[in-house]
C-alpha positions as protocol buffer text, in pm:
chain_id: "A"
residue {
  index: 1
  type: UNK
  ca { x: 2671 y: -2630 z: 1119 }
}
residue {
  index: 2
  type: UNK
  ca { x: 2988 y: -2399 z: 1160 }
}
residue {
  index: 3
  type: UNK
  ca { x: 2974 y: -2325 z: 1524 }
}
residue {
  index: 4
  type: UNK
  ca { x: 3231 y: -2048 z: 1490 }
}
residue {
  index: 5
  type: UNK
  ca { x: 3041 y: -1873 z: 1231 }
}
residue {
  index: 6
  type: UNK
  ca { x: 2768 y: -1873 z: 1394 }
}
residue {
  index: 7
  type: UNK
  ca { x: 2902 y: -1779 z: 1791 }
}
residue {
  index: 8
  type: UNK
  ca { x: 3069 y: -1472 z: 1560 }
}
residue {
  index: 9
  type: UNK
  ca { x: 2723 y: -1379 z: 1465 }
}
residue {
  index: 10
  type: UNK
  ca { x: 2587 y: -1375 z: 1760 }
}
residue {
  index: 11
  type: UNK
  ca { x: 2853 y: -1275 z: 1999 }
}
residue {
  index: 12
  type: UNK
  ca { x: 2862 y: -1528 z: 2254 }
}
residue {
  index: 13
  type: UNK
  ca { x: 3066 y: -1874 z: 2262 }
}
residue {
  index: 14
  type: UNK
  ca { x: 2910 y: -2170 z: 2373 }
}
residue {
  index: 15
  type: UNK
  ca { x: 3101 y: -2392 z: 2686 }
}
residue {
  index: 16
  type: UNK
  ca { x: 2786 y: -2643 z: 2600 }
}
residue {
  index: 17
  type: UNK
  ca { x: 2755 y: -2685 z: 2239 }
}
residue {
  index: 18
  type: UNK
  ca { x: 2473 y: -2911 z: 2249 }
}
residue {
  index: 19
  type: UNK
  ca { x: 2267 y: -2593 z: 2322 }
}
residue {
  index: 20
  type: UNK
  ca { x: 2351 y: -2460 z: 2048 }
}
residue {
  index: 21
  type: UNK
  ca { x: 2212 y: -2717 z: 1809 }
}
residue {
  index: 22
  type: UNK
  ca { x: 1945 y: -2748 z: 1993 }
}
residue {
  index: 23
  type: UNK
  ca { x: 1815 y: -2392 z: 1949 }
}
residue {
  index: 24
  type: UNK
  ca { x: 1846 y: -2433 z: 1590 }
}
residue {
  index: 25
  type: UNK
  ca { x: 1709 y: -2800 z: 1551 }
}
residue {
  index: 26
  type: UNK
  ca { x: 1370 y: -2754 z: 1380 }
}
residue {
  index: 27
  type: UNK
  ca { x: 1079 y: -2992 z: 1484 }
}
residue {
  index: 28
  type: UNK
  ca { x: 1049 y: -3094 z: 1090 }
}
residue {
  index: 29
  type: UNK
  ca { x: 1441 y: -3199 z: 1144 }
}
residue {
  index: 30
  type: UNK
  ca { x: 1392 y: -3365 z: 1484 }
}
residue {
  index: 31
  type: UNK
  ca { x: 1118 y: -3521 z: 1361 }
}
residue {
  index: 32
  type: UNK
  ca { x: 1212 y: -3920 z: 1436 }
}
residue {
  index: 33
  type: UNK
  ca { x: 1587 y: -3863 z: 1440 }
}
residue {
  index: 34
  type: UNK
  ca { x: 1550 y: -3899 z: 1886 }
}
residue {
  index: 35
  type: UNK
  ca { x: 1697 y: -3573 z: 1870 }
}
residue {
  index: 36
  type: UNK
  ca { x: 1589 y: -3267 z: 2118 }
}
residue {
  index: 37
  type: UNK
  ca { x: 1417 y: -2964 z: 1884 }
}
residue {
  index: 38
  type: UNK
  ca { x: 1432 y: -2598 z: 1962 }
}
residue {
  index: 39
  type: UNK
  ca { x: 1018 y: -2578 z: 2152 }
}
residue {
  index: 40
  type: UNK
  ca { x: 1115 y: -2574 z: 2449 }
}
residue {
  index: 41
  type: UNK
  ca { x: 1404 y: -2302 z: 2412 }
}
residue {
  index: 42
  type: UNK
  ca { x: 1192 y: -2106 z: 2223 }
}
residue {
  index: 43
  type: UNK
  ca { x: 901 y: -2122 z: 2558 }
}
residue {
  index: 44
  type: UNK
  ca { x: 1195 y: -2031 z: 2766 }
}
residue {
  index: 45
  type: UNK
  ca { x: 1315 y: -1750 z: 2538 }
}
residue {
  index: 46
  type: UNK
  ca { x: 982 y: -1559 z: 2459 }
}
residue {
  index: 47
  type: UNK
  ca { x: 983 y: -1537 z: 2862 }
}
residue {
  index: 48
  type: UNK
  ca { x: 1316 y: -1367 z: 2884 }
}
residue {
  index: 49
  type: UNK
  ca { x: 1296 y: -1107 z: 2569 }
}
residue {
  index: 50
  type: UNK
  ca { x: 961 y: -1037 z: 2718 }
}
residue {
  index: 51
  type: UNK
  ca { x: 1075 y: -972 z: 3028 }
}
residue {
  index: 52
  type: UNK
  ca { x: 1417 y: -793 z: 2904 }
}
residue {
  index: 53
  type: UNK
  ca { x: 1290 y: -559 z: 2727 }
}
residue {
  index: 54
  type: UNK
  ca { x: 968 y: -475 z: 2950 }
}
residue {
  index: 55
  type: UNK
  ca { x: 1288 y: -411 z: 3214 }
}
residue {
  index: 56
  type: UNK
  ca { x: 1486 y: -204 z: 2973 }
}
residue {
  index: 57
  type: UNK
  ca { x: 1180 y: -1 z: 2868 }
}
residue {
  index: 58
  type: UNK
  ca { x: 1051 y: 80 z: 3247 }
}
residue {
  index: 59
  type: UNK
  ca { x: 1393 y: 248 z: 3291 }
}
residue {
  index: 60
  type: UNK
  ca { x: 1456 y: 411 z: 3029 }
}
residue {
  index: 61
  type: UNK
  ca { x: 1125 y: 567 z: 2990 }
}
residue {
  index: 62
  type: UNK
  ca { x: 1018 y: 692 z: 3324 }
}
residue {
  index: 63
  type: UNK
  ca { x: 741 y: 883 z: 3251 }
}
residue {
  index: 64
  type: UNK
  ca { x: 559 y: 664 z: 3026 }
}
residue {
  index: 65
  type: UNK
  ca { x: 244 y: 516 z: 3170 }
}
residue {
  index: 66
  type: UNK
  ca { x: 149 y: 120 z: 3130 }
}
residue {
  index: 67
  type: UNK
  ca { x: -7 y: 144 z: 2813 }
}
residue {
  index: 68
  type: UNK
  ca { x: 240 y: 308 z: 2682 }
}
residue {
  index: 69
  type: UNK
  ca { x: 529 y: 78 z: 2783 }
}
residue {
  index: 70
  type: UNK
  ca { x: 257 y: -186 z: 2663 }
}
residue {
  index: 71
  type: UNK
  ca { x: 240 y: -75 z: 2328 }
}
residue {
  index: 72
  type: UNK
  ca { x: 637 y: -14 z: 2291 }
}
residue {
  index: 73
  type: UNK
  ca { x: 713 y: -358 z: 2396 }
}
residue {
  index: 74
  type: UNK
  ca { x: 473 y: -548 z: 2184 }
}
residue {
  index: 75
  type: UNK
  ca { x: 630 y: -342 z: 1880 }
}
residue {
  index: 76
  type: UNK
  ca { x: 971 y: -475 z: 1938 }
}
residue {
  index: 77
  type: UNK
  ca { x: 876 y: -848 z: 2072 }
}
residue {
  index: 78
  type: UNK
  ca { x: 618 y: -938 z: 1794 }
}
residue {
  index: 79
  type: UNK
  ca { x: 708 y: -1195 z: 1512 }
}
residue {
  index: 80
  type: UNK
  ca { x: 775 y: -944 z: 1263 }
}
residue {
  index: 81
  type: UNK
  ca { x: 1012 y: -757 z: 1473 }
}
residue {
  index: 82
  type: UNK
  ca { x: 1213 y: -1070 z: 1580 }
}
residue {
  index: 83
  type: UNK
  ca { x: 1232 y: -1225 z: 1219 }
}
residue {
  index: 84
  type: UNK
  ca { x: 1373 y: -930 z: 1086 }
}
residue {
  index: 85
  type: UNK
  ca { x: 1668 y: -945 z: 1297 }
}
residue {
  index: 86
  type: UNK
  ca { x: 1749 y: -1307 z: 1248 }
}
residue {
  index: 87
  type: UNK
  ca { x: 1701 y: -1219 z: 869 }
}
residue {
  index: 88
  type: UNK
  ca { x: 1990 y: -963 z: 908 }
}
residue {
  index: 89
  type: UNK
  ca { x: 2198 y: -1174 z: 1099 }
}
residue {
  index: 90
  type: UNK
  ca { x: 2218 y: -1396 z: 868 }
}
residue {
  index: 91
  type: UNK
  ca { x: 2108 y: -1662 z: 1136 }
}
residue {
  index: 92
  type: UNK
  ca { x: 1840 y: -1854 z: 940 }
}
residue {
  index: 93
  type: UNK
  ca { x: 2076 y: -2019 z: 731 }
}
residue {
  index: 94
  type: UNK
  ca { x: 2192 y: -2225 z: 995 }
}
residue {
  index: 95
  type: UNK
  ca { x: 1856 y: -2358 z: 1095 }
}
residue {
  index: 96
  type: UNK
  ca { x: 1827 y: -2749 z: 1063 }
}
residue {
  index: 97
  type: UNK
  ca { x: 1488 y: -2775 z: 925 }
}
residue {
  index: 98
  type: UNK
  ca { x: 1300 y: -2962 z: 675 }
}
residue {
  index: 99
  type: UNK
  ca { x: 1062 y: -2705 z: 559 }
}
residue {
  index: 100
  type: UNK
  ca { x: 1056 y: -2318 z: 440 }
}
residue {
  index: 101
  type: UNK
  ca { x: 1162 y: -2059 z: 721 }
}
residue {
  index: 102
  type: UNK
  ca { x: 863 y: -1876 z: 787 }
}
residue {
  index: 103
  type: UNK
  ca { x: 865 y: -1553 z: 981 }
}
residue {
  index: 104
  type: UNK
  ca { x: 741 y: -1717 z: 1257 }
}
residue {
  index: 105
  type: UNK
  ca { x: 1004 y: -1997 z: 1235 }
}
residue {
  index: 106
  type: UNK
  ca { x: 1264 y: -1717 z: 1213 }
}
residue {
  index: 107
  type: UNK
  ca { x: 1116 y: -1534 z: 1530 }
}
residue {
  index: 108
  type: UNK
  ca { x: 1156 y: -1921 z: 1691 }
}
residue {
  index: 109
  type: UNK
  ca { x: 1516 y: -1890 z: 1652 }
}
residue {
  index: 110
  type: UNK
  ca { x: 1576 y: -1582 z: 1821 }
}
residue {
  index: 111
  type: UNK
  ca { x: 1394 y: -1682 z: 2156 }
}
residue {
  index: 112
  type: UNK
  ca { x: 1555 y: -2018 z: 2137 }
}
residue {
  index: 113
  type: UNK
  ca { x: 1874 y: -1866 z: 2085 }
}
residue {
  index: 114
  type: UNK
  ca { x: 1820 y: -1660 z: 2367 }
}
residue {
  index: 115
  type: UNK
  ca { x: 1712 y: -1946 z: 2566 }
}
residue {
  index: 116
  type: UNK
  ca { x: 2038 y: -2132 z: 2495 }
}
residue {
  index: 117
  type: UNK
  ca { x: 2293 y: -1810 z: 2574 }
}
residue {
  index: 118
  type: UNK
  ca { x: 2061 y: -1804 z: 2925 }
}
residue {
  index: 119
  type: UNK
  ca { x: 2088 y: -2170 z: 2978 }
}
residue {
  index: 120
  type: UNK
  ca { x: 2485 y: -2155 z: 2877 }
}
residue {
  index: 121
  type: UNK
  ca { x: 2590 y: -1846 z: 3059 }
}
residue {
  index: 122
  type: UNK
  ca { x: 2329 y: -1688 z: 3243 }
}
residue {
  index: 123
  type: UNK
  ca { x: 2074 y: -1401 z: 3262 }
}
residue {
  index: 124
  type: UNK
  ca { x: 2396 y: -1136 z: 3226 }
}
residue {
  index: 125
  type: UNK
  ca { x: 2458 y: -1271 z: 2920 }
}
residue {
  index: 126
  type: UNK
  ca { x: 2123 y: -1333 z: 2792 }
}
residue {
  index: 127
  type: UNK
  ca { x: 2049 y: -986 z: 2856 }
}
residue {
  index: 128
  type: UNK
  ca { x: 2391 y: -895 z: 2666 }
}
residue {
  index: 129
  type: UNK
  ca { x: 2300 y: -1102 z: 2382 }
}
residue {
  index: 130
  type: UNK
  ca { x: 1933 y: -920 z: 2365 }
}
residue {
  index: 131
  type: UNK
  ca { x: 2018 y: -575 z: 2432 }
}
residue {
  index: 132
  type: UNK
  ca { x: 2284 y: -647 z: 2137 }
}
residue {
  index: 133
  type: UNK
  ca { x: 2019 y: -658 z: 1862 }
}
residue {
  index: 134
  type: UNK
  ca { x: 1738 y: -543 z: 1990 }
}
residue {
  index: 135
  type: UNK
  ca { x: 1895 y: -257 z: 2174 }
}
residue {
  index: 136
  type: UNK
  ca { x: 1837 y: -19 z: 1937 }
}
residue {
  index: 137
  type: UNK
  ca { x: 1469 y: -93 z: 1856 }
}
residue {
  index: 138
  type: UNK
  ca { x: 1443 y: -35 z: 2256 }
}
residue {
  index: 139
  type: UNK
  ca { x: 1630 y: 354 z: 2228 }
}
residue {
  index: 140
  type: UNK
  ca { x: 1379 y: 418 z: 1890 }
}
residue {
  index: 141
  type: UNK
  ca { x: 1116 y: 290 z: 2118 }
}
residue {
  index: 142
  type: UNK
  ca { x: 942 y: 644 z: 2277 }
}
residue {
  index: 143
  type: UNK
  ca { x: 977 y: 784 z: 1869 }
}
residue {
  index: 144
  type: UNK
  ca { x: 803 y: 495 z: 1712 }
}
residue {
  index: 145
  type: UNK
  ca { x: 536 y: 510 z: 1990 }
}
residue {
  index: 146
  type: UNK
  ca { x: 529 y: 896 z: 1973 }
}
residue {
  index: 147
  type: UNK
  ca { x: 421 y: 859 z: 1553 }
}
residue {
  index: 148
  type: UNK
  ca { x: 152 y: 632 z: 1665 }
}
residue {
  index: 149
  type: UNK
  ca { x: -80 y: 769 z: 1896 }
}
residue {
  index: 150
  type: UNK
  ca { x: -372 y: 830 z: 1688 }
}
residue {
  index: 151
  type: UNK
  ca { x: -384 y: 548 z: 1568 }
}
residue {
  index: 152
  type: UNK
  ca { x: -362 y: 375 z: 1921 }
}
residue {
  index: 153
  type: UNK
  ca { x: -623 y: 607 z: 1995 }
}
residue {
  index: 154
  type: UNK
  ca { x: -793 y: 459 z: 1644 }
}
residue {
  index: 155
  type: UNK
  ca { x: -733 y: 129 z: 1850 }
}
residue {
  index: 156
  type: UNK
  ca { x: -876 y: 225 z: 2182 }
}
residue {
  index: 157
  type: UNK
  ca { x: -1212 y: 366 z: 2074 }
}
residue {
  index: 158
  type: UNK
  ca { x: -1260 y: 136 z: 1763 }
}
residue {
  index: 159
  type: UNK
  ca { x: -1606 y: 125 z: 1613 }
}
residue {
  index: 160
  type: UNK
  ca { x: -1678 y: 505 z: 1742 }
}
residue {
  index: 161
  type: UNK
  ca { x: -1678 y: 827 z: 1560 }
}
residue {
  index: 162
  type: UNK
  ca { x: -1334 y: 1032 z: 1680 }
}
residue {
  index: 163
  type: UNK
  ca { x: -1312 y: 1399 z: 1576 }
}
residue {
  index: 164
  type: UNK
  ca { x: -1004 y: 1610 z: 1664 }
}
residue {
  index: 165
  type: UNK
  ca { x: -1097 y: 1938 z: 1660 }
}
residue {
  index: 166
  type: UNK
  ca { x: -794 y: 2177 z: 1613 }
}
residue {
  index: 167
  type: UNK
  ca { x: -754 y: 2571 z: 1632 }
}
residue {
  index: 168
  type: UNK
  ca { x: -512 y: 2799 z: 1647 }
}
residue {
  index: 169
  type: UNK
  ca { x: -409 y: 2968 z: 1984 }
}
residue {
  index: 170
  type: UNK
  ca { x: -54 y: 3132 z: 1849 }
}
residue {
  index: 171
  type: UNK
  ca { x: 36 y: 3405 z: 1613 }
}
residue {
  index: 172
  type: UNK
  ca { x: 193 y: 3482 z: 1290 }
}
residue {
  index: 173
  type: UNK
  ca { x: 516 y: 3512 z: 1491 }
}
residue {
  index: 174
  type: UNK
  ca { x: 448 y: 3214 z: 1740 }
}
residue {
  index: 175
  type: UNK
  ca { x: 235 y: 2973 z: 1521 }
}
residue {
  index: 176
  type: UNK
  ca { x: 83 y: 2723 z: 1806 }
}
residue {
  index: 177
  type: UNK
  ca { x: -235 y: 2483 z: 1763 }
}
residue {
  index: 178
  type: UNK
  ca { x: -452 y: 2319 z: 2038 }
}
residue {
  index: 179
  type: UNK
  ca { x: -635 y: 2002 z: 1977 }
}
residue {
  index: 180
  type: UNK
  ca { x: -968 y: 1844 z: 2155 }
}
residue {
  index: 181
  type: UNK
  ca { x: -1022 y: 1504 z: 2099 }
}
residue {
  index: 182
  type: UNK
  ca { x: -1401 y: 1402 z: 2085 }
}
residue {
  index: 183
  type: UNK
  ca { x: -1544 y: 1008 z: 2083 }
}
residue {
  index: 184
  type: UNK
  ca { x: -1910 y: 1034 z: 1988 }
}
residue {
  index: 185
  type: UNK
  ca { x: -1962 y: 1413 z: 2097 }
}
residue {
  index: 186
  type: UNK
  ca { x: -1830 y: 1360 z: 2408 }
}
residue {
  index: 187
  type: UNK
  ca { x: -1481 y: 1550 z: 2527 }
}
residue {
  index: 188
  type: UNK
  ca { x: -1258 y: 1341 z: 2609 }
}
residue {
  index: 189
  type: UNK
  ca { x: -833 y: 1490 z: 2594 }
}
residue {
  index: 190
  type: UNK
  ca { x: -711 y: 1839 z: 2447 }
}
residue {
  index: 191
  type: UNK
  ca { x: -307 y: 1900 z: 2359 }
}
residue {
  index: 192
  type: UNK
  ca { x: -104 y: 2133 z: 2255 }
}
residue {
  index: 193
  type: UNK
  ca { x: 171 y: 2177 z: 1987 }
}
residue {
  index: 194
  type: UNK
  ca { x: 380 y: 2376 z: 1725 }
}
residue {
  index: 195
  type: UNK
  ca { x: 137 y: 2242 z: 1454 }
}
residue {
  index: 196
  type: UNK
  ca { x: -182 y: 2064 z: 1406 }
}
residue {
  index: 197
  type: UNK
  ca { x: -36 y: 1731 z: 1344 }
}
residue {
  index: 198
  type: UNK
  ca { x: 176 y: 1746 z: 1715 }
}
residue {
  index: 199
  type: UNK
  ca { x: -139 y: 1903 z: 1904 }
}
residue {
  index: 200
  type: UNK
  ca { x: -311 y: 1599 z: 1752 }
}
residue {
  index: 201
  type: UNK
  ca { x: -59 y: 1365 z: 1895 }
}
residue {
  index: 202
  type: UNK
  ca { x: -43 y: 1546 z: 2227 }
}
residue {
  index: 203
  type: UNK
  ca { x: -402 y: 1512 z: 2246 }
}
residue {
  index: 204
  type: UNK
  ca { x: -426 y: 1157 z: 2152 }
}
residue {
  index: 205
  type: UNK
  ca { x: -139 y: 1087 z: 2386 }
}
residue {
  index: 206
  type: UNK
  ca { x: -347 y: 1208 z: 2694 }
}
residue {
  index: 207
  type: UNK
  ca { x: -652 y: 1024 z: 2597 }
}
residue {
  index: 208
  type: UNK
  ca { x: -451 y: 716 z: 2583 }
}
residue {
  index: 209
  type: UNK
  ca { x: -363 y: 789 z: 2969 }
}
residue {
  index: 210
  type: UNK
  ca { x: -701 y: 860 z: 3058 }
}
């Protein structure tokens, strides 16, 4: 493993080394060599992404309610999310493994990576290392959530019959829509917005704080 190469890709330099290797030492590698392997980094670093982001996401969206925050933070954390970003990086490759990288072997690395840059140098620059790739996904956060309500509403009230019912309440000059949402007959949010779709959303995002 180039150690440069890969402190370059991830922004941080080691003063330990070993836990380095040992966030990217694959059980499959580890495997009867008496070597460490990356499960207990990765434990470690699923706690402090979790808990990073959960942080960076109460502050920066202050009027979002728990289920919202919920639903933002599982979108960046999950496997998908994480495996994408070690994909980019370019970080994979330097995975001692045995087998295939799967997506969730490429999620692995990033929490164990994580776990290492905490163990190394601390939660300042754990969080630095984070925020540094995942930073992004946390400022798209409140837009990605916002294009999703319906269907977390889809979510909430699965197995029912939902009906948005949506009229107009503007004019020709000042087009405007309102939007009641209804779970088997029963009222249950109304919104407002410049066009069906957004009185939809507004709707759906009240019934989701309801």
């Amino acid at each position: 493993m180039n150690v440069c190469e890969v402190e370059q890709i991830i922004g941080y330099s080691f003063t330990d080394i070993s836990l380095l290797d040992i966030a990217l030492t694959h059980p499959s590698y580890a495997n009867g060599k008496g070597i460490e392997d990356y499960q207990r980094f990765e434990y470690l670093g699923d706690a402090l992404i979790g808990f990073i982001v959960a942080d960076e996401l109460y502050a920066a969206y202050p009027d979002a309610d728990e289920g919202e925050l919920s639903k933002m933070r599982i979108n960046i954390v999950e496997r998908r999310s994480l495996s994408a970003v070690v994909v980019d990086m370019g970080l994979d490759k330097y995975l001692r493994a045995t087998c295939g990288i799967t997506v969730k072997i490429a999620c692995d690395i990033f929490e164990a990576v994580a776990a290492a840059v905490y163990l190394d140098g601390g939660a300042d620059k754990a969080r630095e290392f984070i925020l540094r790739f995942l930073g992004k996904k946390i400022r798209r956060a409140s837009a990605g959530y916002g294009g999703d309500y319906k269907s977390a509403v889809n979510e909430k009230y699965a197995g029912k019959k939902i009906e948005f019912r949506t009229s107009s309440i503007g004019d020709v000059h000042t087009p405007r829509f309102m939007s009641e949402l209804y779970v088997e007959g029963l009222f249950v949010s109304r919104g407002e917005g410049f066009s069906k779709r957004d009185a939809e959303q507004d709707s759906a995002r009240a019934a989701l704080r309801s």
